[in-house]
Short mmCIF file of C-alpha atoms in Angstrom, two decimals:
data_model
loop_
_atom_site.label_atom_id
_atom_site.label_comp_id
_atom_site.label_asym_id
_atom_site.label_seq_id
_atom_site.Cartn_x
_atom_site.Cartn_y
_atom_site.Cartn_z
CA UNK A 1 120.95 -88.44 3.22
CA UNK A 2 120.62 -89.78 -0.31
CA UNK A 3 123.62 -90.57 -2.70
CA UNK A 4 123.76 -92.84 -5.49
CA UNK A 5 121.38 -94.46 -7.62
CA UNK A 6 117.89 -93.64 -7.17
CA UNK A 7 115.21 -95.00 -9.56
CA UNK A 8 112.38 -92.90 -10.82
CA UNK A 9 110.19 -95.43 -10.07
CA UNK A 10 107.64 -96.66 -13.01
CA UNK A 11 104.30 -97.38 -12.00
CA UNK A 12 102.54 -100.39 -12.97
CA UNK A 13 98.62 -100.80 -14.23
CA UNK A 14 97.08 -103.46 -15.22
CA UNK A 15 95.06 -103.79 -18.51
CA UNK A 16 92.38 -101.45 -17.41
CA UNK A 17 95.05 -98.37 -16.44
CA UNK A 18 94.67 -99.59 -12.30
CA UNK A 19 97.53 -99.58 -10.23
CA UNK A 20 99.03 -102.97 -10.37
CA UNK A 21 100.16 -103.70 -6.32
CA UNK A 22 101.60 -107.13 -7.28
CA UNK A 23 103.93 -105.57 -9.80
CA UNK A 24 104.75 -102.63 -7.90
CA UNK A 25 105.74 -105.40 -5.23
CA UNK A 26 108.09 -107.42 -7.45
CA UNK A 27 109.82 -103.90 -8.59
CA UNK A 28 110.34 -103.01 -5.14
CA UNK A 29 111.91 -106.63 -4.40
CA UNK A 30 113.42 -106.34 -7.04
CA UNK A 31 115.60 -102.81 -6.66
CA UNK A 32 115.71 -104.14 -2.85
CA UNK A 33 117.95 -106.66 -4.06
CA UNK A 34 119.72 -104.97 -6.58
CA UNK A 35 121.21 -102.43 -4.09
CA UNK A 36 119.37 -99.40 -5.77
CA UNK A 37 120.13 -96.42 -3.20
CA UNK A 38 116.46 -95.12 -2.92
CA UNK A 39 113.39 -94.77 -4.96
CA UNK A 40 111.44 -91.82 -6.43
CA UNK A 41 107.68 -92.85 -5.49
CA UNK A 42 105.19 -91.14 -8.61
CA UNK A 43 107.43 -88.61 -9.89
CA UNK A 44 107.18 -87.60 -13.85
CA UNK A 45 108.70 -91.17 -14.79
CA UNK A 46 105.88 -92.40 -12.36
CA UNK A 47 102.71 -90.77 -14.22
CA UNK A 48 102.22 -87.94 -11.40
CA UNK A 49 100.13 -86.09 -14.60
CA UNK A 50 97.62 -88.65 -15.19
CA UNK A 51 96.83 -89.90 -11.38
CA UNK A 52 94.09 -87.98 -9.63
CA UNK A 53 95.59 -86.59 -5.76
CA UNK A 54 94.13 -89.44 -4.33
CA UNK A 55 95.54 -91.70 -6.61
CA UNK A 56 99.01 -90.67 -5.93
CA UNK A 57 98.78 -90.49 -2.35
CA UNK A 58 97.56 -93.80 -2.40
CA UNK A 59 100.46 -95.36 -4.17
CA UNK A 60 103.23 -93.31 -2.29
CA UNK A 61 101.54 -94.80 1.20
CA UNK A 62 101.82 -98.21 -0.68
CA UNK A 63 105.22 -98.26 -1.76
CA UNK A 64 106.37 -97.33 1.95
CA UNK A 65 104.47 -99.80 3.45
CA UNK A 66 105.99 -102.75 0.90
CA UNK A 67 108.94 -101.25 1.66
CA UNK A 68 108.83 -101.69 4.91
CA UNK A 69 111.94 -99.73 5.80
CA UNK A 70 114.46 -101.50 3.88
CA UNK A 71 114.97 -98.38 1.22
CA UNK A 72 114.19 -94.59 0.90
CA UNK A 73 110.96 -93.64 -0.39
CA UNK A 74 110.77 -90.41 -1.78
CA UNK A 75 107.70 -88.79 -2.61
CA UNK A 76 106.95 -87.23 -6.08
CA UNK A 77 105.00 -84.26 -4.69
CA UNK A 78 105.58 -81.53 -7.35
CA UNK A 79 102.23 -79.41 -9.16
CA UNK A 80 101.96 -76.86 -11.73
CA UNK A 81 100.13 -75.00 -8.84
CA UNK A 82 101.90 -73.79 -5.36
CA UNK A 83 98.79 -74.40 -3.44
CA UNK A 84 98.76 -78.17 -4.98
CA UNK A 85 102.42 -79.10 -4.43
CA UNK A 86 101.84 -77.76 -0.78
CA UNK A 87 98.52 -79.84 -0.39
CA UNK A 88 100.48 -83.25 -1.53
CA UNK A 89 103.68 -82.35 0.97
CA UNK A 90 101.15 -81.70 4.23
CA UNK A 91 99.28 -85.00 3.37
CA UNK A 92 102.73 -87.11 3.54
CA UNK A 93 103.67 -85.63 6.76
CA UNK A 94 104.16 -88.63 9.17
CA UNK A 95 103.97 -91.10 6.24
CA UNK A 96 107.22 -92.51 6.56
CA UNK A 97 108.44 -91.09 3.28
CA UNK A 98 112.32 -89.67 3.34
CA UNK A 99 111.73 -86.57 1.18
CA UNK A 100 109.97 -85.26 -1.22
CA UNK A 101 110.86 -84.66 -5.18
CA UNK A 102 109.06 -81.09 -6.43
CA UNK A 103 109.18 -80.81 -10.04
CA UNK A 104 108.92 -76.83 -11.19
CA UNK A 105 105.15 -75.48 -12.11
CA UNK A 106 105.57 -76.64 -15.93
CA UNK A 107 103.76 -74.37 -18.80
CA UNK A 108 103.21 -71.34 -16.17
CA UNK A 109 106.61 -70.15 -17.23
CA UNK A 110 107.23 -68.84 -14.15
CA UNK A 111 109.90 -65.79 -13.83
CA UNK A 112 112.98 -66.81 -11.65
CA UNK A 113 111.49 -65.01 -8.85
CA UNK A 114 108.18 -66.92 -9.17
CA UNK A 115 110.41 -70.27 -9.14
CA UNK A 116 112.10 -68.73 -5.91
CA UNK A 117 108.47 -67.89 -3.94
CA UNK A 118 106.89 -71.07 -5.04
CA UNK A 119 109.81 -73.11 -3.75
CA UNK A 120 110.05 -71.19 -0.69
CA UNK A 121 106.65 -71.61 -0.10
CA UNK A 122 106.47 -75.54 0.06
CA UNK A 123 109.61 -75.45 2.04
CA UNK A 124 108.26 -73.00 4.90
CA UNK A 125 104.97 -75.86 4.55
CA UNK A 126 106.65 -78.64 5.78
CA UNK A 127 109.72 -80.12 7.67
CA UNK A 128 110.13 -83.21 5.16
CA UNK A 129 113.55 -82.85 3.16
CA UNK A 130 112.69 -81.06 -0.03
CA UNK A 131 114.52 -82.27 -3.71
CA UNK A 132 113.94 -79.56 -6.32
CA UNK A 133 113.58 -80.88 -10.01
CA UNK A 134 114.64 -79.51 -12.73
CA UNK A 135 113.20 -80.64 -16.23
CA UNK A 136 112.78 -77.41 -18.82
CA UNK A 137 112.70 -79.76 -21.58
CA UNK A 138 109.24 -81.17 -20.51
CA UNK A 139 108.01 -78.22 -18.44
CA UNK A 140 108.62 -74.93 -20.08
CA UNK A 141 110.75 -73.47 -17.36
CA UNK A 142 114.50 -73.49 -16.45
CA UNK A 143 115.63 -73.38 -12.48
CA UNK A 144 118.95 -72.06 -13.08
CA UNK A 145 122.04 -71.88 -11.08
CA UNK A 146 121.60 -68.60 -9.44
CA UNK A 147 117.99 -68.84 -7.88
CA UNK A 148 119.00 -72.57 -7.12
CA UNK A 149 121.77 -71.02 -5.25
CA UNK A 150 119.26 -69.03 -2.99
CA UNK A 151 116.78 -71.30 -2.52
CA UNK A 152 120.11 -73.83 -0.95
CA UNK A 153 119.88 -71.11 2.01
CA UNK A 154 116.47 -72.08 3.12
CA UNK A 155 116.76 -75.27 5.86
CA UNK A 156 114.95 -78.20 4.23
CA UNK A 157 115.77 -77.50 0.88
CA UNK A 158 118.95 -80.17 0.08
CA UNK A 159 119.40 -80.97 -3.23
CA UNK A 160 118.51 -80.81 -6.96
CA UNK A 161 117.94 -83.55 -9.76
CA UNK A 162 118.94 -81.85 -12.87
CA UNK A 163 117.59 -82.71 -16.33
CA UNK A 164 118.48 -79.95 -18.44
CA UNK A 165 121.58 -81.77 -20.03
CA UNK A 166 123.73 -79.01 -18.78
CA UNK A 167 127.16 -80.05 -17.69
CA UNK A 168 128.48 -76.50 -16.75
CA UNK A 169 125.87 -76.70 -14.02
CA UNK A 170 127.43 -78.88 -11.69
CA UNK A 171 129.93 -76.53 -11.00
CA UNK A 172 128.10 -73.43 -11.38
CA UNK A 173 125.79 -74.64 -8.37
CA UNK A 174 128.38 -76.85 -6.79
CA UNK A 175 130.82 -73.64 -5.67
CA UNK A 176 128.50 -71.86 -4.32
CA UNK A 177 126.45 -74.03 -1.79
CA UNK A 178 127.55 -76.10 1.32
CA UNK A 179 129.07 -78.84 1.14
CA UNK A 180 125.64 -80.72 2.36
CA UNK A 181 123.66 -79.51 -0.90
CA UNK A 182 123.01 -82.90 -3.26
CA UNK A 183 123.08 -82.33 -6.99
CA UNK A 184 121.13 -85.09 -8.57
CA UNK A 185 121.83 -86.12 -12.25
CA UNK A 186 118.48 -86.25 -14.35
CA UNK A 187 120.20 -87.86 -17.75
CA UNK A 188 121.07 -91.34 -17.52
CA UNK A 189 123.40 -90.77 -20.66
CA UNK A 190 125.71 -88.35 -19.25
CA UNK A 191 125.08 -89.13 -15.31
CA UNK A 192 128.34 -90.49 -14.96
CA UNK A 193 129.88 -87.28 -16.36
CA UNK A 194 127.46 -85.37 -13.87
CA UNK A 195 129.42 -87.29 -11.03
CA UNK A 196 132.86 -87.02 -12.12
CA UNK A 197 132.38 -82.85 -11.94
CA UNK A 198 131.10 -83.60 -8.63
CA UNK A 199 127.28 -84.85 -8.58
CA UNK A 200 126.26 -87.33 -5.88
CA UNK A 201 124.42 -89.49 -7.96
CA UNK A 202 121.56 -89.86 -10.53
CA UNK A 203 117.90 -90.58 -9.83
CA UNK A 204 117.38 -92.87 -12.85
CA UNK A 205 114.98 -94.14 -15.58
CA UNK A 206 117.58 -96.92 -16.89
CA UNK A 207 117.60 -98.62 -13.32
CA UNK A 208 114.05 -99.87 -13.87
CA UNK A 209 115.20 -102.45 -15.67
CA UNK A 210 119.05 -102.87 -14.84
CA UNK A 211 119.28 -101.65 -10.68
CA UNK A 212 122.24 -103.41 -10.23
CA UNK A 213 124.27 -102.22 -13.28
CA UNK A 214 123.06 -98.31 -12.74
CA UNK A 215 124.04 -99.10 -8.87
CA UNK A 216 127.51 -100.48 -8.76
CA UNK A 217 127.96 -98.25 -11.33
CA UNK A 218 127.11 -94.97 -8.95
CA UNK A 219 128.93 -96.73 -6.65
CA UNK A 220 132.15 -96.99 -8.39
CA UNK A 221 131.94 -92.92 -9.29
CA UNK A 222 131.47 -92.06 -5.33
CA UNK A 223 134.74 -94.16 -4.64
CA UNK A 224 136.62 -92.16 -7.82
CA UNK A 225 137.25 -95.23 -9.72
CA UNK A 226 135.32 -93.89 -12.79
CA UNK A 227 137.41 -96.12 -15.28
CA UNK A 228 135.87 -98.96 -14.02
CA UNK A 229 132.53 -97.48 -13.94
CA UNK A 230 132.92 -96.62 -17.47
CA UNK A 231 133.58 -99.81 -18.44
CA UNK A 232 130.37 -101.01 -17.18
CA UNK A 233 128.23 -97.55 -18.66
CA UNK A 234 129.36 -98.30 -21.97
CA UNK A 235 127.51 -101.47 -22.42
CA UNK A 236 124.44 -99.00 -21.44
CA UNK A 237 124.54 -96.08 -23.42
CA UNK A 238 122.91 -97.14 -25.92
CA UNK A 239 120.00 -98.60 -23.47
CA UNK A 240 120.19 -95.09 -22.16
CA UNK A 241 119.35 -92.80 -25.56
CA UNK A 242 117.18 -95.46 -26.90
CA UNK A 243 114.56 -95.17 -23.84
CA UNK A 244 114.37 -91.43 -24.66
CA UNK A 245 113.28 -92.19 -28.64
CA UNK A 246 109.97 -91.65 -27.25
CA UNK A 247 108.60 -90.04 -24.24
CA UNK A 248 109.29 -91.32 -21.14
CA UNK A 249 107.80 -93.61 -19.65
CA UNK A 250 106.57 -95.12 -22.71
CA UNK A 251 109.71 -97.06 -23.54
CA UNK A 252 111.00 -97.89 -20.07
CA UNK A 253 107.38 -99.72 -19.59
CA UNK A 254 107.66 -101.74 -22.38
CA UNK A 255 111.03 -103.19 -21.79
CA UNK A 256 110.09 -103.63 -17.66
CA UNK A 257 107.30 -105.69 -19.52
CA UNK A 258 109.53 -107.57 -22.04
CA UNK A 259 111.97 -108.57 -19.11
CA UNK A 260 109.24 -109.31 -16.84
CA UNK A 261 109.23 -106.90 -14.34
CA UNK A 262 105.77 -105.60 -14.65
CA UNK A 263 102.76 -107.72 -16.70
CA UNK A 264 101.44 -105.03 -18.58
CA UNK A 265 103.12 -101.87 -20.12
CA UNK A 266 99.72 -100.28 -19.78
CA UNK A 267 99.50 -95.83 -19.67
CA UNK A 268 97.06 -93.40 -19.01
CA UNK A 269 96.12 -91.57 -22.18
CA UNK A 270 97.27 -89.42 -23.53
CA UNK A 271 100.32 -91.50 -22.88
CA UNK A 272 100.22 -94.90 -25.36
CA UNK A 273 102.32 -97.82 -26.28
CA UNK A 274 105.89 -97.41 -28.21
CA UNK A 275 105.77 -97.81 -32.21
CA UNK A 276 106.97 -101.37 -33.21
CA UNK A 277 110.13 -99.98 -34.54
CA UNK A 278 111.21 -98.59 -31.36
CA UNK A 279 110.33 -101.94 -29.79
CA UNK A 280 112.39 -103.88 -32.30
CA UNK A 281 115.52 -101.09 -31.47
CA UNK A 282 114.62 -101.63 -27.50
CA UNK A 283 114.94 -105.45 -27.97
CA UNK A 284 117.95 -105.60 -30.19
CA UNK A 285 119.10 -103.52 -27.34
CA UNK A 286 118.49 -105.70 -24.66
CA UNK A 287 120.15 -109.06 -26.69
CA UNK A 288 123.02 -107.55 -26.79
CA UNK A 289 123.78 -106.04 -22.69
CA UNK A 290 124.97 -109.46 -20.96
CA UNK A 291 121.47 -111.30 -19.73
CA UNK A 292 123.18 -111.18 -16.02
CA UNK A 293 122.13 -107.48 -16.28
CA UNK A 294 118.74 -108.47 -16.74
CA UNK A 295 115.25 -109.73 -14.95
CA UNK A 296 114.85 -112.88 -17.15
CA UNK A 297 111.29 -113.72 -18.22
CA UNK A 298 110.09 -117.10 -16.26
#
């Protein structure tokens, strides 16, 4: 259903913290054009934690509706509580979305088993396609291989993005679920590694800013021809560690900004602006990856 590269969609404000529909418009366009495989609608990347329910709804129902059918929308839908994750899934039922991205319950530190019942739970909720996620680094818990493995069994559950920085993983969950299951890269750095063990693709921070790059790149890796794709991922891994110098999505907003792509780099608290010397290190950065790459400013 969904292979390639998938964007973890940022979401724009304007200079009061309000969802910004004309820039959310453009960045749609904009990944429209740039052949970007689908996008993540107000996952972590897209500041689930600071929008109220309402909020997020909102800007999923948007985002399909300027999409208008011409790319995947998949919903961020994931909640530190069961009963909230399930609430957000049964309000997007006949919304047009594709599937839905469910982070795990992060700082409940849930045993294995609790991962497995929550999980289970949303999936016997609804009948939209469900994408587990995988972050321990920001949530506190760690989905691993074997109760990943068992939740694959259950009929709407078809993939993983995973962000622990694992590489063993890929195989560990790869051998032991059908051939259908999608394993998602969640690490732009090593995403192209992820694919050559086997991953499907990589829903992406880094394609905010350059779709087409992260695209042909996840393109090349599904056709095998991962010399060439490394050819074009080197001029990107350093674009790809320095958006990580501080938490996402502070950097990644600034640079959309700095190339245009959004008019403000405005957060939520507690969320705030980048220091100046990661924006001088983000815009040395940029100077240097061929302008092509790039949305240049008007």
């Amino acid at each position: 259903m969904f292979k390639g590269s998938i964007v973890a969609l940022i979401t724009p404000m304007d200079e009061k913290g309000n969802i910004c529909k004309n820039s959310l418009k453009k960045l749609i366009n904009y990944h429209i054009m740039s052949g970007t495989n689908a996008i993540v609608s107000v996952g972590t990347t897209g500041e689930s934690a600071t929008l109220n329910q309402d909020e997020h709804l909102d800007l999923i129902m948007h985002t399909v509706e300027l999409a208008d059918g011409k790319i995947p929308i998949i919903a961020g839908t994931g909640a530190n509580a069961t009963s909230e994750a399930i609430s957000l899934t049964k309000r997007l039922k006949n919304s047009g979305i594709s599937g839905c991205l469910s982070v795990t319950p992060y700082y409940n530190r849930p045993t294995q088993e609790g991962l497995y019942q929550h999980f289970k739970l949303i999936s016997e909720s609804t009948k939209i396609p469900q994408i587990l996620y995988n972050v321990p680094s920001r949530t506190g818990c760690d989905l691993l291989p074997k109760t990943v493995i068992k939740l694959s069994k259950l009929k709407n559950i078809i993939g993983i993005k995973e962000a622990s920085g694992d590489l063993s993983r890929v195989n560990n969950i790869k051998n032991y679920v059908s051939k259908n299951f999608l394993l998602f890269s969640g690490d732009d750095a090593s995403a192209l590694d992820f694919m050559q063990l086997g991953g499907d693709g990589v829903i992406s921070v880094t394609a905010n800013i350059v779709a087409k790059e992260m695209s042909k790149i996840c393109k090349l890796a599904l056709d095998k021809d991962f010399n060439s794709a490394r050819e074009i991922n080197k001029k990107l891994i350093d674009l790809h560690e320095t958006l990580f110098i501080e938490p996402n999505p502070m950097p990644i907003k600034w640079a959309a900004k700095e190339l245009n792509l959004i008019l403000t780099d405005t957060l939520r608290l507690p969320m705030i602006q980048i220091s100046n010397s990661t924006k001088i290190s983000l815009r040395n950065i940029l100077k240097k990856i061929n302008l092509s790459f790039l949305e240049k400013k008007n």
